[in-house]
């Protein structure tokens, strides 16, 4: 009886591990593409139709002597006035994780925000679907192959452990 219970436990643990690694995917988006976060690129931050989810990451690349990125609320976004204590990024290569709901970003240097150097990103509800679900096909590429091998190795080790204890 103990062997069957151990087998069931390891099997459920392996399935849970596989499910979490398969579904908990996030993506990184380069703001403004190759041109980056600049006033010359206003309004061209992402391709039309881009869908974001909580946990996705925005990568802001810019010249830190000319620009910054400040995370603000809706009021600060509309008025271009960052409140005291607002989270400011100014390194020129900043990565910011999106939260659920509305996310607001402005540049507070040299009147950039007043000239529309600001951005709002609304995340979709729920978790990001896997690329397989999103595109109707299996994702290709080295990144997916590595994740698949890591999952398989994890499951293999769990079953190997099971056979050691039986």
Short mmCIF file of C-alpha atoms in Angstrom, two decimals:
data_model
loop_
_atom_site.label_atom_id
_atom_site.label_comp_id
_atom_site.label_asym_id
_atom_site.label_seq_id
_atom_site.Cartn_x
_atom_site.Cartn_y
_atom_site.Cartn_z
CA UNK A 1 0.00 0.00 0.00
CA UNK A 2 2.83 2.40 0.80
CA UNK A 3 4.40 1.82 -2.62
CA UNK A 4 1.14 2.65 -4.40
CA UNK A 5 0.70 5.80 -2.33
CA UNK A 6 4.29 6.87 -3.08
CA UNK A 7 3.75 6.20 -6.79
CA UNK A 8 0.55 8.27 -6.79
CA UNK A 9 2.22 11.11 -4.89
CA UNK A 10 5.22 11.24 -7.25
CA UNK A 11 2.96 11.06 -10.32
CA UNK A 12 0.79 13.94 -9.08
CA UNK A 13 3.88 15.96 -8.17
CA UNK A 14 5.34 15.40 -11.64
CA UNK A 15 2.10 16.46 -13.33
CA UNK A 16 1.88 19.57 -11.17
CA UNK A 17 5.51 20.47 -11.98
CA UNK A 18 4.88 20.01 -15.70
CA UNK A 19 1.66 22.06 -15.62
CA UNK A 20 3.25 25.01 -13.84
CA UNK A 21 6.31 25.16 -16.09
CA UNK A 22 4.20 24.77 -19.22
CA UNK A 23 1.59 27.43 -18.39
CA UNK A 24 3.49 30.05 -16.39
CA UNK A 25 5.05 31.73 -19.40
CA UNK A 26 5.75 35.42 -19.68
CA UNK A 27 7.17 37.52 -22.47
CA UNK A 28 9.59 40.42 -22.65
CA UNK A 29 8.71 43.37 -24.87
CA UNK A 30 11.26 45.92 -26.06
CA UNK A 31 9.53 49.30 -25.82
CA UNK A 32 9.78 51.09 -29.15
CA UNK A 33 11.61 48.26 -30.86
CA UNK A 34 15.11 49.12 -32.04
CA UNK A 35 14.47 52.88 -31.73
CA UNK A 36 13.68 52.50 -28.03
CA UNK A 37 12.06 54.88 -25.55
CA UNK A 38 12.68 58.26 -27.24
CA UNK A 39 10.61 61.33 -28.08
CA UNK A 40 11.29 60.65 -31.78
CA UNK A 41 9.45 57.36 -31.46
CA UNK A 42 6.31 58.56 -29.67
CA UNK A 43 3.27 56.38 -30.24
CA UNK A 44 5.25 53.54 -31.84
CA UNK A 45 5.93 51.65 -28.66
CA UNK A 46 4.41 48.29 -29.73
CA UNK A 47 2.79 46.74 -32.80
CA UNK A 48 -0.99 47.21 -32.95
CA UNK A 49 -2.81 44.28 -31.37
CA UNK A 50 -0.09 43.38 -28.87
CA UNK A 51 -1.63 41.63 -25.86
CA UNK A 52 0.03 41.92 -22.46
CA UNK A 53 -0.46 39.84 -19.33
CA UNK A 54 0.47 40.45 -15.70
CA UNK A 55 4.04 39.28 -15.21
CA UNK A 56 5.16 40.22 -18.71
CA UNK A 57 8.23 42.41 -18.75
CA UNK A 58 8.80 45.71 -20.54
CA UNK A 59 12.36 46.54 -21.46
CA UNK A 60 13.05 50.27 -21.80
CA UNK A 61 16.21 51.24 -23.67
CA UNK A 62 17.09 54.92 -23.86
CA UNK A 63 19.82 57.50 -23.31
CA UNK A 64 19.81 58.12 -19.53
CA UNK A 65 21.16 61.64 -19.94
CA UNK A 66 18.04 62.57 -21.93
CA UNK A 67 15.20 60.38 -20.65
CA UNK A 68 13.87 58.37 -17.72
CA UNK A 69 10.92 56.08 -17.01
CA UNK A 70 8.60 56.76 -14.09
CA UNK A 71 5.83 54.38 -13.00
CA UNK A 72 2.78 56.46 -12.09
CA UNK A 73 -0.96 56.27 -11.53
CA UNK A 74 -3.67 57.46 -13.92
CA UNK A 75 -3.82 61.00 -12.51
CA UNK A 76 -0.06 61.49 -12.80
CA UNK A 77 -0.19 60.06 -16.33
CA UNK A 78 -2.89 62.55 -17.35
CA UNK A 79 -1.25 65.56 -15.69
CA UNK A 80 2.39 64.60 -16.39
CA UNK A 81 3.21 65.25 -12.74
CA UNK A 82 4.89 62.35 -10.97
CA UNK A 83 4.05 62.26 -7.26
CA UNK A 84 6.81 62.33 -4.70
CA UNK A 85 8.14 58.83 -4.16
CA UNK A 86 7.10 57.55 -7.61
CA UNK A 87 9.29 54.71 -8.83
CA UNK A 88 11.83 56.23 -11.25
CA UNK A 89 14.15 54.31 -13.53
CA UNK A 90 17.11 56.14 -15.05
CA UNK A 91 19.77 53.60 -16.04
CA UNK A 92 18.94 53.47 -19.75
CA UNK A 93 18.26 49.73 -19.85
CA UNK A 94 15.44 49.10 -17.40
CA UNK A 95 13.16 46.10 -17.07
CA UNK A 96 9.76 46.57 -15.49
CA UNK A 97 7.24 43.80 -14.77
CA UNK A 98 3.63 44.55 -15.62
CA UNK A 99 1.02 44.31 -12.90
CA UNK A 100 -2.57 43.24 -13.41
CA UNK A 101 -4.76 46.04 -14.78
CA UNK A 102 -3.58 49.44 -15.97
CA UNK A 103 0.13 50.29 -15.94
CA UNK A 104 1.22 53.90 -16.57
CA UNK A 105 4.68 55.15 -17.56
CA UNK A 106 5.91 58.67 -18.22
CA UNK A 107 9.19 60.46 -18.91
CA UNK A 108 9.69 63.42 -16.59
CA UNK A 109 12.73 65.03 -18.20
CA UNK A 110 12.69 68.17 -20.35
CA UNK A 111 8.92 68.27 -20.85
CA UNK A 112 8.87 64.92 -22.62
CA UNK A 113 5.62 63.79 -21.00
CA UNK A 114 3.87 67.01 -22.01
CA UNK A 115 4.93 66.15 -25.58
CA UNK A 116 3.26 62.72 -25.26
CA UNK A 117 6.25 60.66 -24.19
CA UNK A 118 4.05 58.50 -22.00
CA UNK A 119 2.47 55.11 -22.26
CA UNK A 120 -0.38 53.13 -20.75
CA UNK A 121 -0.44 49.34 -20.90
CA UNK A 122 -3.49 47.34 -19.87
CA UNK A 123 -2.91 43.69 -19.10
CA UNK A 124 -5.41 41.04 -20.14
CA UNK A 125 -7.11 39.01 -17.43
CA UNK A 126 -5.68 35.62 -16.54
CA UNK A 127 -2.41 33.96 -17.45
CA UNK A 128 -0.66 34.20 -20.79
CA UNK A 129 -1.64 31.21 -22.91
CA UNK A 130 1.19 29.06 -24.11
CA UNK A 131 2.32 29.75 -27.64
CA UNK A 132 0.78 26.43 -28.62
CA UNK A 133 -2.64 27.71 -27.53
CA UNK A 134 -2.08 31.23 -28.90
CA UNK A 135 -0.90 30.19 -32.36
CA UNK A 136 -2.55 26.81 -32.71
CA UNK A 137 0.77 25.04 -33.17
CA UNK A 138 3.78 23.84 -31.25
CA UNK A 139 6.30 26.58 -30.60
CA UNK A 140 9.62 26.06 -32.28
CA UNK A 141 13.02 27.35 -31.33
CA UNK A 142 15.81 26.63 -28.92
CA UNK A 143 14.07 28.30 -25.95
CA UNK A 144 11.11 25.92 -26.14
CA UNK A 145 13.39 22.92 -26.64
CA UNK A 146 15.37 23.79 -23.51
CA UNK A 147 12.18 24.17 -21.44
CA UNK A 148 10.88 20.84 -22.73
CA UNK A 149 14.12 19.08 -21.82
CA UNK A 150 14.10 20.62 -18.34
CA UNK A 151 10.54 19.39 -17.81
CA UNK A 152 11.39 15.91 -19.06
CA UNK A 153 14.51 15.66 -16.91
CA UNK A 154 12.50 16.75 -13.86
CA UNK A 155 9.83 14.14 -14.53
CA UNK A 156 12.49 11.49 -15.19
CA UNK A 157 14.15 12.23 -11.84
CA UNK A 158 10.86 11.95 -10.02
CA UNK A 159 10.11 8.57 -11.56
CA UNK A 160 13.69 7.41 -10.97
CA UNK A 161 13.28 8.30 -7.29
CA UNK A 162 10.03 6.37 -7.23
CA UNK A 163 11.72 3.22 -8.54
CA UNK A 164 14.52 3.60 -5.99
CA UNK A 165 12.07 3.56 -3.11
CA UNK A 166 10.05 0.63 -4.43
#
